[in-house]
């Protein structure tokens, strides 16, 4: 647990939250400033600042919990969403504001602006394909 971490405080119950689910490694709760109806967050119970530092077992557990909640978001007897975005922001430059790893599970509703006002945050444009091999080389783990 990290001092002054709002999500550690939520796991510990020192800050109230609306719980969706939990398991041995993860805790899921409703986002207080939702981007769409039913926007939830999945976090590891053990503090890790971000995607680069979270242990593999906790990352896998968060992904699986995210999948389970996404399935409920889409289910007819759940939220009846049309799709889901799983989003992680890693680093302030990538819009991360809380430095305890979290997955956003954001249900999406086609043609229902009252439930979903999200916009694609970039303008898709064709790549200069000649640059792609060198970029791929530099990314390769
Ligand atoms: P980030 O910007 O780091 O990707 O996402 C942080 C998210 O945490 C935001 O969507 C924000 O609304 C949510 N959040 C921040 N503080 C709290 C809180 O105290 N309770 C809940 N439920 N969500 C929070
Ligand atoms: Zn924390």
mmCIF file of C-alpha atoms and ligand atoms in Angstrom:
data_model
loop_
_atom_site.group_PDB
_atom_site.id
_atom_site.type_symbol
_atom_site.label_atom_id
_atom_site.label_comp_id
_atom_site.label_asym_id
_atom_site.label_seq_id
_atom_site.Cartn_x
_atom_site.Cartn_y
_atom_site.Cartn_z
ATOM 1 C CA UNK A 1 0.000 0.000 0.000
ATOM 2 C CA UNK A 2 1.268 3.442 -0.931
ATOM 3 C CA UNK A 3 0.689 6.470 1.254
ATOM 4 C CA UNK A 4 -1.403 9.225 -0.316
ATOM 5 C CA UNK A 5 -2.708 6.848 -3.000
ATOM 6 C CA UNK A 6 -6.432 7.313 -3.497
ATOM 7 C CA UNK A 7 -6.905 3.834 -4.983
ATOM 8 C CA UNK A 8 -5.028 2.141 -2.123
ATOM 9 C CA UNK A 9 -7.402 4.016 0.184
ATOM 10 C CA UNK A 10 -10.358 2.669 -1.802
ATOM 11 C CA UNK A 11 -9.048 -0.922 -1.552
ATOM 12 C CA UNK A 12 -8.584 -0.451 2.190
ATOM 13 C CA UNK A 13 -12.093 1.005 2.551
ATOM 14 C CA UNK A 14 -10.802 4.339 3.865
ATOM 15 C CA UNK A 15 -12.414 6.113 0.899
ATOM 16 C CA UNK A 16 -15.884 4.928 -0.095
ATOM 17 C CA UNK A 17 -16.512 3.494 -3.532
ATOM 18 C CA UNK A 18 -19.235 1.616 -5.355
ATOM 19 C CA UNK A 19 -17.838 -1.886 -5.674
ATOM 20 C CA UNK A 20 -18.561 -3.939 -8.771
ATOM 21 C CA UNK A 21 -16.544 -7.056 -7.944
ATOM 22 C CA UNK A 22 -13.331 -8.285 -6.388
ATOM 23 C CA UNK A 23 -11.157 -11.345 -6.327
ATOM 24 C CA UNK A 24 -7.900 -12.333 -4.691
ATOM 25 C CA UNK A 25 -5.803 -9.865 -6.722
ATOM 26 C CA UNK A 26 -8.203 -7.229 -8.061
ATOM 27 C CA UNK A 27 -10.874 -4.751 -7.039
ATOM 28 C CA UNK A 28 -13.389 -3.191 -9.453
ATOM 29 C CA UNK A 29 -15.530 -0.146 -8.763
ATOM 30 C CA UNK A 30 -17.493 2.571 -10.511
ATOM 31 C CA UNK A 31 -15.584 5.591 -11.839
ATOM 32 C CA UNK A 32 -16.679 8.767 -10.056
ATOM 33 C CA UNK A 33 -16.456 10.805 -13.292
ATOM 34 C CA UNK A 34 -17.757 8.376 -15.913
ATOM 35 C CA UNK A 35 -17.119 8.836 -19.608
ATOM 36 C CA UNK A 36 -20.195 6.739 -20.359
ATOM 37 C CA UNK A 37 -22.961 5.022 -18.427
ATOM 38 C CA UNK A 38 -21.451 2.159 -16.418
ATOM 39 C CA UNK A 39 -17.784 3.241 -16.654
ATOM 40 C CA UNK A 40 -15.859 1.071 -14.160
ATOM 41 C CA UNK A 41 -12.240 0.783 -13.057
ATOM 42 C CA UNK A 42 -10.275 -2.401 -12.337
ATOM 43 C CA UNK A 43 -7.229 -2.108 -10.100
ATOM 44 C CA UNK A 44 -4.763 -4.489 -8.467
ATOM 45 C CA UNK A 45 -5.137 -4.680 -4.684
ATOM 46 C CA UNK A 46 -1.359 -4.413 -4.452
ATOM 47 C CA UNK A 47 -0.086 -0.943 -5.323
ATOM 48 C CA UNK A 48 1.794 -0.560 -8.618
ATOM 49 C CA UNK A 49 2.093 2.870 -10.220
ATOM 50 C CA UNK A 50 1.475 1.988 -13.840
ATOM 51 C CA UNK A 51 1.554 -0.457 -16.751
ATOM 52 C CA UNK A 52 5.346 -0.481 -16.838
ATOM 53 C CA UNK A 53 5.699 -1.627 -13.239
ATOM 54 C CA UNK A 54 2.722 -3.855 -12.454
ATOM 55 C CA UNK A 55 3.691 -7.519 -11.870
ATOM 56 C CA UNK A 56 2.568 -9.872 -14.635
ATOM 57 C CA UNK A 57 0.208 -11.856 -12.404
ATOM 58 C CA UNK A 58 -1.640 -8.706 -11.323
ATOM 59 C CA UNK A 59 -1.805 -7.399 -14.896
ATOM 60 C CA UNK A 60 -3.257 -10.702 -16.074
ATOM 61 C CA UNK A 61 -5.772 -10.721 -13.221
ATOM 62 C CA UNK A 62 -6.851 -7.140 -14.042
ATOM 63 C CA UNK A 63 -7.266 -8.011 -17.724
ATOM 64 C CA UNK A 64 -9.415 -11.018 -16.874
ATOM 65 C CA UNK A 65 -11.555 -9.016 -14.455
ATOM 66 C CA UNK A 66 -11.884 -6.336 -17.152
ATOM 67 C CA UNK A 67 -13.073 -8.974 -19.601
ATOM 68 C CA UNK A 68 -15.647 -10.313 -17.139
ATOM 69 C CA UNK A 69 -17.048 -6.836 -16.496
ATOM 70 C CA UNK A 70 -17.044 -6.064 -20.235
ATOM 71 C CA UNK A 71 -19.086 -9.222 -20.794
ATOM 72 C CA UNK A 72 -21.599 -8.009 -18.207
ATOM 73 C CA UNK A 73 -21.681 -4.545 -19.796
ATOM 74 C CA UNK A 74 -22.702 -6.059 -23.135
ATOM 75 C CA UNK A 75 -25.049 -8.728 -21.760
ATOM 76 C CA UNK A 76 -28.740 -8.091 -22.324
ATOM 77 C CA UNK A 77 -29.414 -8.596 -18.616
ATOM 78 C CA UNK A 78 -26.412 -6.376 -17.779
ATOM 79 C CA UNK A 79 -26.157 -2.916 -19.329
ATOM 80 C CA UNK A 80 -26.989 -3.926 -22.898
ATOM 81 C CA UNK A 81 -24.021 -1.972 -24.260
ATOM 82 C CA UNK A 82 -23.102 -2.245 -27.941
ATOM 83 C CA UNK A 83 -19.352 -2.419 -27.302
ATOM 84 C CA UNK A 84 -16.657 -1.719 -24.712
ATOM 85 C CA UNK A 85 -13.369 0.176 -24.618
ATOM 86 C CA UNK A 86 -10.703 -1.171 -22.251
ATOM 87 C CA UNK A 87 -8.370 1.748 -21.666
ATOM 88 C CA UNK A 88 -5.157 2.170 -19.735
ATOM 89 C CA UNK A 89 -3.304 5.463 -19.506
ATOM 90 C CA UNK A 90 0.383 5.069 -18.681
ATOM 91 C CA UNK A 91 2.163 8.270 -17.731
ATOM 92 C CA UNK A 92 1.023 11.862 -17.460
ATOM 93 C CA UNK A 93 1.667 12.364 -21.180
ATOM 94 C CA UNK A 94 -0.876 9.594 -21.797
ATOM 95 C CA UNK A 95 -3.471 11.284 -19.520
ATOM 96 C CA UNK A 96 -2.787 9.142 -16.418
ATOM 97 C CA UNK A 97 -3.920 11.121 -13.374
ATOM 98 C CA UNK A 98 -4.003 8.437 -10.652
ATOM 99 C CA UNK A 99 -0.694 6.628 -10.288
ATOM 100 C CA UNK A 100 -2.047 3.272 -9.172
ATOM 101 C CA UNK A 101 -2.483 1.042 -12.222
ATOM 102 C CA UNK A 102 -6.072 0.863 -13.453
ATOM 103 C CA UNK A 103 -8.021 -0.403 -16.413
ATOM 104 C CA UNK A 104 -10.983 1.658 -17.524
ATOM 105 C CA UNK A 105 -13.904 -0.527 -18.618
ATOM 106 C CA UNK A 106 -16.044 1.841 -20.667
ATOM 107 C CA UNK A 107 -19.327 0.537 -22.052
ATOM 108 C CA UNK A 108 -20.212 2.044 -25.434
ATOM 109 C CA UNK A 109 -23.679 2.767 -26.775
ATOM 110 C CA UNK A 110 -24.175 3.404 -30.477
ATOM 111 C CA UNK A 111 -26.306 6.434 -31.279
ATOM 112 C CA UNK A 112 -27.182 7.146 -27.640
ATOM 113 C CA UNK A 113 -25.464 10.452 -26.779
ATOM 114 C CA UNK A 114 -27.205 10.548 -23.412
ATOM 115 C CA UNK A 115 -25.357 7.391 -22.346
ATOM 116 C CA UNK A 116 -22.109 7.847 -24.279
ATOM 117 C CA UNK A 117 -20.449 11.048 -25.442
ATOM 118 C CA UNK A 118 -16.972 9.658 -26.154
ATOM 119 C CA UNK A 119 -15.088 10.732 -29.281
ATOM 120 C CA UNK A 120 -12.090 9.059 -30.950
ATOM 121 C CA UNK A 121 -9.094 10.989 -29.528
ATOM 122 C CA UNK A 122 -7.014 10.911 -32.706
ATOM 123 C CA UNK A 123 -7.605 11.516 -36.394
ATOM 124 C CA UNK A 124 -6.828 8.293 -38.275
ATOM 125 C CA UNK A 125 -4.501 8.901 -41.200
ATOM 126 C CA UNK A 126 -2.499 6.482 -43.380
ATOM 127 C CA UNK A 127 1.021 5.695 -42.139
ATOM 128 C CA UNK A 128 4.133 6.432 -44.153
ATOM 129 C CA UNK A 129 4.726 2.688 -44.590
ATOM 130 C CA UNK A 130 8.437 3.190 -45.268
ATOM 131 C CA UNK A 131 8.865 4.233 -41.609
ATOM 132 C CA UNK A 132 7.096 1.225 -40.117
ATOM 133 C CA UNK A 133 9.883 -1.418 -40.173
ATOM 134 C CA UNK A 134 12.317 0.815 -38.257
ATOM 135 C CA UNK A 135 9.638 1.698 -35.721
ATOM 136 C CA UNK A 136 8.778 -1.988 -35.312
ATOM 137 C CA UNK A 137 12.473 -2.782 -34.778
ATOM 138 C CA UNK A 138 12.683 -0.237 -31.965
ATOM 139 C CA UNK A 139 9.516 -1.539 -30.291
ATOM 140 C CA UNK A 140 10.379 -5.230 -30.458
ATOM 141 C CA UNK A 141 10.749 -6.606 -26.867
HETATM 142 P P1 LIG B 1 -6.704 8.171 -15.344
HETATM 143 O O1 LIG B 1 -6.960 9.608 -15.733
HETATM 144 O O2 LIG B 1 -5.549 8.078 -14.372
HETATM 145 O O3 LIG B 1 -6.594 7.226 -16.490
HETATM 146 O O4 LIG B 1 -8.016 7.716 -14.585
HETATM 147 C C1 LIG B 1 -8.289 7.995 -13.249
HETATM 148 C C2 LIG B 1 -9.770 7.784 -13.053
HETATM 149 O O5 LIG B 1 -10.024 7.663 -11.678
HETATM 150 C C3 LIG B 1 -10.623 8.951 -13.579
HETATM 151 O O6 LIG B 1 -11.539 8.465 -14.550
HETATM 152 C C4 LIG B 1 -11.325 9.462 -12.339
HETATM 153 O O7 LIG B 1 -12.656 9.850 -12.568
HETATM 154 C C5 LIG B 1 -11.241 8.279 -11.383
HETATM 155 N N1 LIG B 1 -11.176 8.652 -9.975
HETATM 156 C C6 LIG B 1 -10.307 9.522 -9.416
HETATM 157 N N2 LIG B 1 -10.510 9.612 -8.081
HETATM 158 C C7 LIG B 1 -11.535 8.767 -7.814
HETATM 159 C C8 LIG B 1 -12.221 8.418 -6.602
HETATM 160 O O8 LIG B 1 -11.915 8.893 -5.496
HETATM 161 N N3 LIG B 1 -13.220 7.514 -6.702
HETATM 162 C C9 LIG B 1 -13.570 6.951 -7.898
HETATM 163 N N4 LIG B 1 -14.576 6.074 -7.880
HETATM 164 N N5 LIG B 1 -12.956 7.250 -9.066
HETATM 165 C C10 LIG B 1 -11.952 8.151 -9.016
HETATM 166 ZN ZN1 LIG B 2 -2.132 2.643 -4.650
#
